[in-house]
DNA sequence: TTCATATTCAACCCTTCGGTTGACGATTTC
DNA sequence: GAAATCGTCAACCGAAGGGTTGAATATGAA
């Protein structure tokens, strides 16, 4: 996947990965905790995190036994510039964004 | 593909489709003309146009024997809102966008 | 050392995706 | 009507994607 836009957009194309990014927007998280709300295996989430890391959207750092995942929003920059070129100059609609987050986050199973 | 974000982001994940969108940014085009600069078959381009149309990113209208493709940038709106939520509030960098376009457009074979 | 926890790796399965080719349908032109 | 042009459809192919399970690795705790 030579082109960084390929990597970023295809990473964003999966709803599980977008939900993970939304979760990481709140705070850094351990892999196990990222996986907890989803109904797929830990290995599947680990793969998703690998895709996100390859696209530069997150970084992972081992601290002791735990690997912490951290959002890297800068990776969205080139993709955002690309999209802005198509006339999307609207100001941020924070309410709309919050609705997306709720809709995208996995069901709360606490 | 229930979620519109899935459709939009996975449509954008392919470099051929992004190049098509960039071409349509200049002007509406017939399917044959869209296909001309690419090295794949017309059928392949027709499929790409179908993906873009399904994502709402373009519309197609038959006029006589020719089908005209037209950009629908409004479909990028939800995706842009989603991305803006991750801290991408930078103003449009038109120079950067032009560089992307050149880089993304197929080689000029005139 | 041994055991438990945290995460990834490897092999596999099935579906989707991007491509091809050849046939077909629609429309214009002769 | 017949022929040429425009575009899609259908069937197929190989590669990639998302999932699983079980084994392996790395670290911390007992």
PDB file of C-alpha atoms (C1' of nucleotides) in Angstrom:
ATOM      1  CA  UNK A   1       0.000   0.000   0.000  1.00  0.00           C
ATOM      2  CA  UNK A   2       2.315   2.711  -1.318  1.00  0.00           C
ATOM      3  CA  UNK A   3       0.018   5.700  -1.021  1.00  0.00           C
ATOM      4  CA  UNK A   4      -0.668   6.941   2.508  1.00  0.00           C
ATOM      5  CA  UNK A   5      -4.181   7.969   1.461  1.00  0.00           C
ATOM      6  CA  UNK A   6      -4.895   4.356   0.520  1.00  0.00           C
ATOM      7  CA  UNK A   7      -3.837   3.248   3.975  1.00  0.00           C
ATOM      8  CA  UNK A   8      -5.753   5.947   5.842  1.00  0.00           C
ATOM      9  CA  UNK A   9      -9.008   5.670   3.915  1.00  0.00           C
ATOM     10  CA  UNK A  10      -9.076   1.894   3.920  1.00  0.00           C
ATOM     11  CA  UNK A  11      -8.314   1.907   7.642  1.00  0.00           C
ATOM     12  CA  UNK A  12     -11.267   4.255   8.148  1.00  0.00           C
ATOM     13  CA  UNK A  13     -13.532   2.125   5.973  1.00  0.00           C
ATOM     14  CA  UNK A  14     -14.117  -0.419   8.725  1.00  0.00           C
ATOM     15  CA  UNK A  15     -16.669   0.452  11.440  1.00  0.00           C
ATOM     16  CA  UNK A  16     -14.810  -1.471  14.130  1.00  0.00           C
ATOM     17  CA  UNK A  17     -11.681   0.523  13.440  1.00  0.00           C
ATOM     18  CA  UNK A  18     -13.562   3.810  13.468  1.00  0.00           C
ATOM     19  CA  UNK A  19     -15.109   2.838  16.783  1.00  0.00           C
ATOM     20  CA  UNK A  20     -11.652   2.078  18.162  1.00  0.00           C
ATOM     21  CA  UNK A  21     -10.442   5.514  17.093  1.00  0.00           C
ATOM     22  CA  UNK A  22     -13.452   7.106  18.745  1.00  0.00           C
ATOM     23  CA  UNK A  23     -12.669   5.238  21.963  1.00  0.00           C
ATOM     24  CA  UNK A  24      -9.047   6.356  21.845  1.00  0.00           C
ATOM     25  CA  UNK A  25     -10.210   9.931  21.443  1.00  0.00           C
ATOM     26  CA  UNK A  26     -11.252   9.757  25.085  1.00  0.00           C
ATOM     27  CA  UNK A  27      -8.016   8.337  26.389  1.00  0.00           C
ATOM     28  CA  UNK A  28      -5.113   5.996  25.708  1.00  0.00           C
ATOM     29  CA  UNK A  29      -6.077   2.369  26.243  1.00  0.00           C
ATOM     30  CA  UNK A  30      -4.547  -1.070  26.648  1.00  0.00           C
ATOM     31  CA  UNK A  31      -5.219  -3.560  23.861  1.00  0.00           C
ATOM     32  CA  UNK A  32      -7.323  -5.772  26.124  1.00  0.00           C
ATOM     33  CA  UNK A  33      -9.463  -2.818  27.142  1.00  0.00           C
ATOM     34  CA  UNK A  34      -9.891  -1.747  23.543  1.00  0.00           C
ATOM     35  CA  UNK A  35     -11.140  -5.242  22.740  1.00  0.00           C
ATOM     36  CA  UNK A  36     -13.491  -5.539  25.695  1.00  0.00           C
ATOM     37  CA  UNK A  37     -16.662  -3.927  24.236  1.00  0.00           C
ATOM     38  CA  UNK A  38     -16.419  -5.777  20.917  1.00  0.00           C
ATOM     39  CA  UNK A  39     -17.788  -9.188  20.229  1.00  0.00           C
ATOM     40  CA  UNK A  40     -14.874 -10.409  18.173  1.00  0.00           C
ATOM     41  CA  UNK A  41     -11.743 -12.106  19.413  1.00  0.00           C
ATOM     42  CA  UNK A  42      -8.766 -10.301  20.866  1.00  0.00           C
ATOM     43  CA  UNK A  43      -6.714 -11.476  17.898  1.00  0.00           C
ATOM     44  CA  UNK A  44      -9.139  -9.767  15.543  1.00  0.00           C
ATOM     45  CA  UNK A  45      -8.811  -6.501  17.475  1.00  0.00           C
ATOM     46  CA  UNK A  46      -5.055  -6.890  17.495  1.00  0.00           C
ATOM     47  CA  UNK A  47      -5.169  -7.083  13.702  1.00  0.00           C
ATOM     48  CA  UNK A  48      -7.345  -3.981  13.518  1.00  0.00           C
ATOM     49  CA  UNK A  49      -4.858  -2.129  15.711  1.00  0.00           C
ATOM     50  CA  UNK A  50      -2.100  -3.241  13.372  1.00  0.00           C
ATOM     51  CA  UNK A  51      -3.983  -1.774  10.411  1.00  0.00           C
ATOM     52  CA  UNK A  52      -4.512   1.493  12.277  1.00  0.00           C
ATOM     53  CA  UNK A  53      -0.840   1.620  13.266  1.00  0.00           C
ATOM     54  CA  UNK A  54       0.307   0.898   9.707  1.00  0.00           C
ATOM     55  CA  UNK A  55      -1.820   3.807   8.539  1.00  0.00           C
ATOM     56  CA  UNK A  56      -0.164   5.968  11.188  1.00  0.00           C
ATOM     57  CA  UNK A  57      -3.477   6.609  12.920  1.00  0.00           C
ATOM     58  CA  UNK A  58      -2.314   5.193  16.249  1.00  0.00           C
ATOM     59  CA  UNK A  59       0.918   4.310  17.949  1.00  0.00           C
ATOM     60  CA  UNK A  60       1.466   1.433  20.380  1.00  0.00           C
ATOM     61  CA  UNK A  61       3.871   1.494  23.275  1.00  0.00           C
ATOM     62  CA  UNK A  62       4.681  -1.364  25.592  1.00  0.00           C
ATOM     63  CA  UNK A  63       4.816  -0.484  29.264  1.00  0.00           C
ATOM     64  CA  UNK A  64       5.449  -3.579  31.263  1.00  0.00           C
ATOM     65  CA  UNK A  65       3.091  -6.306  30.222  1.00  0.00           C
ATOM     66  CA  UNK A  66       0.604  -3.921  28.707  1.00  0.00           C
ATOM     67  CA  UNK A  67       0.657  -2.279  25.300  1.00  0.00           C
ATOM     68  CA  UNK A  68      -0.897   1.169  25.302  1.00  0.00           C
ATOM     69  CA  UNK A  69      -2.625   2.482  22.216  1.00  0.00           C
ATOM     70  CA  UNK A  70      -2.587   6.186  21.509  1.00  0.00           C
ATOM     71  CA  UNK A  71      -4.409   8.169  18.874  1.00  0.00           C
ATOM     72  CA  UNK A  72      -2.269   9.994  16.294  1.00  0.00           C
ATOM     73  CA  UNK A  73      -4.726  12.425  14.744  1.00  0.00           C
ATOM     74  CA  UNK A  74      -1.996  14.039  12.662  1.00  0.00           C
ATOM     75  CA  UNK A  75      -2.226  11.091  10.287  1.00  0.00           C
ATOM     76  CA  UNK A  76      -5.672  12.304   9.292  1.00  0.00           C
ATOM     77  CA  UNK A  77      -4.204  15.543   8.070  1.00  0.00           C
ATOM     78  CA  UNK A  78      -3.402  14.558   4.487  1.00  0.00           C
ATOM     79  CA  UNK A  79      -6.746  12.830   4.170  1.00  0.00           C
ATOM     80  CA  UNK A  80      -8.519  15.896   5.506  1.00  0.00           C
ATOM     81  CA  UNK A  81      -6.700  18.161   3.080  1.00  0.00           C
ATOM     82  CA  UNK A  82      -7.720  15.852   0.262  1.00  0.00           C
ATOM     83  CA  UNK A  83     -11.362  15.967   1.265  1.00  0.00           C
ATOM     84  CA  UNK A  84     -11.416  19.694   1.890  1.00  0.00           C
ATOM     85  CA  UNK A  85     -10.512  20.158  -1.740  1.00  0.00           C
ATOM     86  CA  UNK A  86     -13.974  18.954  -2.682  1.00  0.00           C
ATOM     87  CA  UNK A  87     -15.732  21.897  -1.187  1.00  0.00           C
ATOM     88  CA  UNK A  88     -16.170  20.649   2.332  1.00  0.00           C
ATOM     89  CA  UNK A  89     -15.356  23.876   4.075  1.00  0.00           C
ATOM     90  CA  UNK A  90     -18.104  23.695   6.627  1.00  0.00           C
ATOM     91  CA  UNK A  91     -17.130  24.549  10.177  1.00  0.00           C
ATOM     92  CA  UNK A  92     -16.990  21.777  12.690  1.00  0.00           C
ATOM     93  CA  UNK A  93     -20.427  20.723  13.830  1.00  0.00           C
ATOM     94  CA  UNK A  94     -19.602  19.328  17.237  1.00  0.00           C
ATOM     95  CA  UNK A  95     -23.135  18.115  17.895  1.00  0.00           C
ATOM     96  CA  UNK A  96     -23.088  16.142  14.674  1.00  0.00           C
ATOM     97  CA  UNK A  97     -19.765  14.663  15.628  1.00  0.00           C
ATOM     98  CA  UNK A  98     -21.033  13.578  19.034  1.00  0.00           C
ATOM     99  CA  UNK A  99     -23.999  11.877  17.398  1.00  0.00           C
ATOM    100  CA  UNK A 100     -21.626   9.989  15.128  1.00  0.00           C
ATOM    101  CA  UNK A 101     -19.566   8.864  18.055  1.00  0.00           C
ATOM    102  CA  UNK A 102     -22.572   7.500  19.899  1.00  0.00           C
ATOM    103  CA  UNK A 103     -23.741   5.764  16.781  1.00  0.00           C
ATOM    104  CA  UNK A 104     -20.332   4.326  16.039  1.00  0.00           C
ATOM    105  CA  UNK A 105     -19.245   3.211  19.469  1.00  0.00           C
ATOM    106  CA  UNK A 106     -19.983  -0.408  20.334  1.00  0.00           C
ATOM    107  CA  UNK A 107     -22.935  -1.010  22.628  1.00  0.00           C
ATOM    108  CA  UNK A 108     -22.040  -0.319  26.232  1.00  0.00           C
ATOM    109  CA  UNK A 109     -21.908  -3.682  27.979  1.00  0.00           C
ATOM    110  CA  UNK A 110     -21.022  -2.512  31.487  1.00  0.00           C
TER     111      UNK A 110
ATOM    112  CA  UNK B   1     -22.962  -1.768   3.552  1.00  0.00           C
ATOM    113  CA  UNK B   2     -25.399  -0.192   5.989  1.00  0.00           C
ATOM    114  CA  UNK B   3     -23.287   2.701   7.207  1.00  0.00           C
ATOM    115  CA  UNK B   4     -22.734   5.553   4.779  1.00  0.00           C
ATOM    116  CA  UNK B   5     -19.286   6.160   6.255  1.00  0.00           C
ATOM    117  CA  UNK B   6     -18.307   2.607   5.301  1.00  0.00           C
ATOM    118  CA  UNK B   7     -19.352   3.280   1.732  1.00  0.00           C
ATOM    119  CA  UNK B   8     -17.656   6.660   1.461  1.00  0.00           C
ATOM    120  CA  UNK B   9     -14.364   5.701   3.069  1.00  0.00           C
ATOM    121  CA  UNK B  10     -14.033   2.430   1.200  1.00  0.00           C
ATOM    122  CA  UNK B  11     -14.856   4.231  -2.046  1.00  0.00           C
ATOM    123  CA  UNK B  12     -12.080   6.710  -1.270  1.00  0.00           C
ATOM    124  CA  UNK B  13      -9.640   3.942  -0.393  1.00  0.00           C
ATOM    125  CA  UNK B  14      -8.916   3.146  -4.039  1.00  0.00           C
ATOM    126  CA  UNK B  15      -6.473   5.413  -5.911  1.00  0.00           C
ATOM    127  CA  UNK B  16      -8.248   4.958  -9.242  1.00  0.00           C
ATOM    128  CA  UNK B  17     -11.499   6.134  -7.711  1.00  0.00           C
ATOM    129  CA  UNK B  18      -9.841   9.131  -6.067  1.00  0.00           C
ATOM    130  CA  UNK B  19      -8.280  10.031  -9.403  1.00  0.00           C
ATOM    131  CA  UNK B  20     -11.704   9.825 -11.043  1.00  0.00           C
ATOM    132  CA  UNK B  21     -13.136  12.182  -8.437  1.00  0.00           C
ATOM    133  CA  UNK B  22     -10.271  14.594  -9.018  1.00  0.00           C
ATOM    134  CA  UNK B  23     -10.968  14.527 -12.757  1.00  0.00           C
ATOM    135  CA  UNK B  24     -14.658  15.176 -12.174  1.00  0.00           C
ATOM    136  CA  UNK B  25     -13.742  18.137 -10.025  1.00  0.00           C
ATOM    137  CA  UNK B  26     -12.746  19.867 -13.250  1.00  0.00           C
ATOM    138  CA  UNK B  27     -15.896  19.077 -15.158  1.00  0.00           C
ATOM    139  CA  UNK B  28     -18.621  16.517 -15.793  1.00  0.00           C
ATOM    140  CA  UNK B  29     -17.416  13.702 -18.032  1.00  0.00           C
ATOM    141  CA  UNK B  30     -18.710  10.832 -20.135  1.00  0.00           C
ATOM    142  CA  UNK B  31     -17.835   7.332 -18.933  1.00  0.00           C
ATOM    143  CA  UNK B  32     -15.628   6.685 -21.948  1.00  0.00           C
ATOM    144  CA  UNK B  33     -13.706   9.886 -21.326  1.00  0.00           C
ATOM    145  CA  UNK B  34     -13.297   9.069 -17.658  1.00  0.00           C
ATOM    146  CA  UNK B  35     -11.803   5.727 -18.658  1.00  0.00           C
ATOM    147  CA  UNK B  36      -9.485   7.086 -21.339  1.00  0.00           C
ATOM    148  CA  UNK B  37      -6.412   7.984 -19.230  1.00  0.00           C
ATOM    149  CA  UNK B  38      -6.469   4.735 -17.263  1.00  0.00           C
ATOM    150  CA  UNK B  39      -4.850   1.524 -18.326  1.00  0.00           C
ATOM    151  CA  UNK B  40      -7.651  -0.749 -17.211  1.00  0.00           C
ATOM    152  CA  UNK B  41     -10.688  -1.822 -19.173  1.00  0.00           C
ATOM    153  CA  UNK B  42     -13.821   0.244 -19.610  1.00  0.00           C
ATOM    154  CA  UNK B  43     -15.709  -2.383 -17.632  1.00  0.00           C
ATOM    155  CA  UNK B  44     -13.363  -1.909 -14.698  1.00  0.00           C
ATOM    156  CA  UNK B  45     -13.933   1.852 -14.766  1.00  0.00           C
ATOM    157  CA  UNK B  46     -17.659   1.272 -15.030  1.00  0.00           C
ATOM    158  CA  UNK B  47     -17.466  -0.784 -11.840  1.00  0.00           C
ATOM    159  CA  UNK B  48     -15.513   1.970 -10.088  1.00  0.00           C
ATOM    160  CA  UNK B  49     -18.155   4.478 -11.137  1.00  0.00           C
ATOM    161  CA  UNK B  50     -20.772   2.155  -9.698  1.00  0.00           C
ATOM    162  CA  UNK B  51     -18.961   2.103  -6.361  1.00  0.00           C
ATOM    163  CA  UNK B  52     -18.692   5.902  -6.356  1.00  0.00           C
ATOM    164  CA  UNK B  53     -22.369   6.233  -7.227  1.00  0.00           C
ATOM    165  CA  UNK B  54     -23.403   3.761  -4.520  1.00  0.00           C
ATOM    166  CA  UNK B  55     -21.475   5.869  -2.023  1.00  0.00           C
ATOM    167  CA  UNK B  56     -23.320   8.923  -3.296  1.00  0.00           C
ATOM    168  CA  UNK B  57     -20.099  10.584  -4.414  1.00  0.00           C
ATOM    169  CA  UNK B  58     -21.210  10.911  -8.032  1.00  0.00           C
ATOM    170  CA  UNK B  59     -24.412  10.772 -10.029  1.00  0.00           C
ATOM    171  CA  UNK B  60     -24.798   9.464 -13.579  1.00  0.00           C
ATOM    172  CA  UNK B  61     -27.245  10.770 -16.119  1.00  0.00           C
ATOM    173  CA  UNK B  62     -27.876   9.382 -19.567  1.00  0.00           C
ATOM    174  CA  UNK B  63     -28.161  11.945 -22.343  1.00  0.00           C
ATOM    175  CA  UNK B  64     -28.573  10.186 -25.616  1.00  0.00           C
ATOM    176  CA  UNK B  65     -25.972   7.522 -26.042  1.00  0.00           C
ATOM    177  CA  UNK B  66     -23.648   9.039 -23.484  1.00  0.00           C
ATOM    178  CA  UNK B  67     -23.777   8.745 -19.712  1.00  0.00           C
ATOM    179  CA  UNK B  68     -22.491  11.834 -17.942  1.00  0.00           C
ATOM    180  CA  UNK B  69     -20.814  11.568 -14.563  1.00  0.00           C
ATOM    181  CA  UNK B  70     -21.104  14.430 -12.106  1.00  0.00           C
ATOM    182  CA  UNK B  71     -19.382  14.932  -8.779  1.00  0.00           C
ATOM    183  CA  UNK B  72     -21.606  15.094  -5.696  1.00  0.00           C
ATOM    184  CA  UNK B  73     -19.301  16.580  -3.078  1.00  0.00           C
ATOM    185  CA  UNK B  74     -22.103  16.768  -0.547  1.00  0.00           C
ATOM    186  CA  UNK B  75     -21.625  13.060   0.083  1.00  0.00           C
ATOM    187  CA  UNK B  76     -18.271  13.855   1.634  1.00  0.00           C
ATOM    188  CA  UNK B  77     -19.950  15.954   4.260  1.00  0.00           C
ATOM    189  CA  UNK B  78     -20.586  13.285   6.881  1.00  0.00           C
ATOM    190  CA  UNK B  79     -17.122  11.872   6.362  1.00  0.00           C
ATOM    191  CA  UNK B  80     -15.604  15.315   6.755  1.00  0.00           C
ATOM    192  CA  UNK B  81     -17.531  15.936   9.956  1.00  0.00           C
ATOM    193  CA  UNK B  82     -16.295  12.622  11.265  1.00  0.00           C
ATOM    194  CA  UNK B  83     -12.692  13.459  10.518  1.00  0.00           C
ATOM    195  CA  UNK B  84     -12.900  17.005  11.816  1.00  0.00           C
ATOM    196  CA  UNK B  85     -13.765  15.554  15.181  1.00  0.00           C
ATOM    197  CA  UNK B  86     -10.215  14.262  15.466  1.00  0.00           C
ATOM    198  CA  UNK B  87      -8.674  17.670  15.678  1.00  0.00           C
ATOM    199  CA  UNK B  88      -8.272  18.396  12.019  1.00  0.00           C
ATOM    200  CA  UNK B  89      -9.264  22.014  12.132  1.00  0.00           C
ATOM    201  CA  UNK B  90      -6.557  23.295   9.877  1.00  0.00           C
ATOM    202  CA  UNK B  91      -7.661  25.718   7.210  1.00  0.00           C
ATOM    203  CA  UNK B  92      -7.685  24.575   3.643  1.00  0.00           C
ATOM    204  CA  UNK B  93      -4.216  24.436   2.162  1.00  0.00           C
ATOM    205  CA  UNK B  94      -4.998  24.845  -1.508  1.00  0.00           C
ATOM    206  CA  UNK B  95      -1.412  24.380  -2.610  1.00  0.00           C
ATOM    207  CA  UNK B  96      -1.221  21.088  -0.786  1.00  0.00           C
ATOM    208  CA  UNK B  97      -4.450  20.025  -2.415  1.00  0.00           C
ATOM    209  CA  UNK B  98      -3.189  20.867  -5.899  1.00  0.00           C
ATOM    210  CA  UNK B  99      -0.070  18.811  -5.257  1.00  0.00           C
ATOM    211  CA  UNK B 100      -2.249  15.877  -4.245  1.00  0.00           C
ATOM    212  CA  UNK B 101      -4.299  16.176  -7.371  1.00  0.00           C
ATOM    213  CA  UNK B 102      -1.245  16.121  -9.622  1.00  0.00           C
ATOM    214  CA  UNK B 103       0.109  13.177  -7.739  1.00  0.00           C
ATOM    215  CA  UNK B 104      -3.187  11.313  -7.883  1.00  0.00           C
ATOM    216  CA  UNK B 105      -4.254  11.981 -11.438  1.00  0.00           C
ATOM    217  CA  UNK B 106      -3.293   9.319 -13.980  1.00  0.00           C
ATOM    218  CA  UNK B 107      -0.345  10.146 -16.219  1.00  0.00           C
ATOM    219  CA  UNK B 108      -1.339  12.479 -19.025  1.00  0.00           C
ATOM    220  CA  UNK B 109      -1.309  10.410 -22.199  1.00  0.00           C
ATOM    221  CA  UNK B 110      -2.396  13.086 -24.645  1.00  0.00           C
TER     222      UNK B 110
ATOM    223  C1'  DT C   1      10.952 -21.549  38.830  1.00  0.00           C
ATOM    224  C1'  DT C   2       6.379 -21.700  37.916  1.00  0.00           C
ATOM    225  C1'  DC C   3       2.130 -19.683  36.872  1.00  0.00           C
ATOM    226  C1'  DA C   4      -0.825 -16.196  35.132  1.00  0.00           C
ATOM    227  C1'  DT C   5      -1.620 -12.189  32.166  1.00  0.00           C
ATOM    228  C1'  DA C   6      -1.158  -9.563  27.837  1.00  0.00           C
ATOM    229  C1'  DT C   7      -0.509  -9.678  23.111  1.00  0.00           C
ATOM    230  C1'  DT C   8       0.867 -11.432  18.747  1.00  0.00           C
ATOM    231  C1'  DC C   9       1.698 -15.042  15.252  1.00  0.00           C
ATOM    232  C1'  DA C  10       0.437 -18.732  12.022  1.00  0.00           C
ATOM    233  C1'  DA C  11      -2.595 -21.339   9.625  1.00  0.00           C
ATOM    234  C1'  DC C  12      -6.790 -21.602   7.929  1.00  0.00           C
ATOM    235  C1'  DC C  13     -11.784 -20.313   6.094  1.00  0.00           C
ATOM    236  C1'  DC C  14     -14.906 -17.660   3.540  1.00  0.00           C
ATOM    237  C1'  DT C  15     -16.245 -13.387   1.421  1.00  0.00           C
ATOM    238  C1'  DT C  16     -15.226  -9.229  -0.983  1.00  0.00           C
ATOM    239  C1'  DC C  17     -12.627  -6.674  -4.391  1.00  0.00           C
ATOM    240  C1'  DG C  18     -10.392  -5.331  -8.636  1.00  0.00           C
ATOM    241  C1'  DG C  19      -9.419  -7.078 -12.789  1.00  0.00           C
ATOM    242  C1'  DT C  20     -10.417  -9.624 -17.294  1.00  0.00           C
ATOM    243  C1'  DT C  21     -13.213 -11.129 -21.429  1.00  0.00           C
ATOM    244  C1'  DG C  22     -17.242 -11.752 -24.180  1.00  0.00           C
ATOM    245  C1'  DA C  23     -22.064 -11.106 -24.753  1.00  0.00           C
ATOM    246  C1'  DC C  24     -25.843  -7.991 -24.467  1.00  0.00           C
ATOM    247  C1'  DG C  25     -28.897  -3.639 -24.476  1.00  0.00           C
ATOM    248  C1'  DA C  26     -29.544   1.130 -25.780  1.00  0.00           C
ATOM    249  C1'  DT C  27     -28.973   4.790 -28.900  1.00  0.00           C
ATOM    250  C1'  DT C  28     -27.400   7.258 -32.891  1.00  0.00           C
ATOM    251  C1'  DT C  29     -26.087   7.303 -37.667  1.00  0.00           C
ATOM    252  C1'  DC C  30     -25.959   5.640 -42.317  1.00  0.00           C
TER     253       DC C  30
ATOM    254  C1'  DG D   1     -33.142  -1.821 -41.100  1.00  0.00           C
ATOM    255  C1'  DA D   2     -28.060  -2.386 -40.445  1.00  0.00           C
ATOM    256  C1'  DA D   3     -23.950  -0.886 -38.524  1.00  0.00           C
ATOM    257  C1'  DA D   4     -21.310   1.592 -35.267  1.00  0.00           C
ATOM    258  C1'  DT D   5     -20.869   3.601 -30.600  1.00  0.00           C
ATOM    259  C1'  DC D   6     -21.590   3.757 -25.515  1.00  0.00           C
ATOM    260  C1'  DG D   7     -21.941   1.435 -21.473  1.00  0.00           C
ATOM    261  C1'  DT D   8     -23.281  -2.481 -18.477  1.00  0.00           C
ATOM    262  C1'  DC D   9     -23.788  -7.342 -17.225  1.00  0.00           C
ATOM    263  C1'  DA D  10     -22.260 -12.058 -16.208  1.00  0.00           C
ATOM    264  C1'  DA D  11     -18.951 -15.310 -15.336  1.00  0.00           C
ATOM    265  C1'  DC D  12     -14.747 -16.050 -13.960  1.00  0.00           C
ATOM    266  C1'  DC D  13      -9.890 -15.461 -11.580  1.00  0.00           C
ATOM    267  C1'  DG D  14      -6.369 -14.332  -8.093  1.00  0.00           C
ATOM    268  C1'  DA D  15      -5.357 -11.396  -4.244  1.00  0.00           C
ATOM    269  C1'  DA D  16      -6.663  -9.173  -0.074  1.00  0.00           C
ATOM    270  C1'  DG D  17      -9.691  -8.608   4.036  1.00  0.00           C
ATOM    271  C1'  DG D  18     -11.851  -9.942   8.369  1.00  0.00           C
ATOM    272  C1'  DG D  19     -12.813 -13.648  11.113  1.00  0.00           C
ATOM    273  C1'  DT D  20     -11.509 -17.930  13.854  1.00  0.00           C
ATOM    274  C1'  DT D  21      -8.506 -21.099  16.800  1.00  0.00           C
ATOM    275  C1'  DG D  22      -4.408 -22.677  18.954  1.00  0.00           C
ATOM    276  C1'  DA D  23       0.415 -22.080  19.735  1.00  0.00           C
ATOM    277  C1'  DA D  24       4.068 -18.918  20.856  1.00  0.00           C
ATOM    278  C1'  DT D  25       6.239 -14.865  23.097  1.00  0.00           C
ATOM    279  C1'  DA D  26       6.985 -11.384  26.693  1.00  0.00           C
ATOM    280  C1'  DT D  27       6.450  -9.700  31.018  1.00  0.00           C
ATOM    281  C1'  DG D  28       4.931  -9.657  35.970  1.00  0.00           C
ATOM    282  C1'  DA D  29       3.695 -12.041  40.173  1.00  0.00           C
ATOM    283  C1'  DA D  30       4.043 -15.952  43.577  1.00  0.00           C
TER     284       DA D  30
END
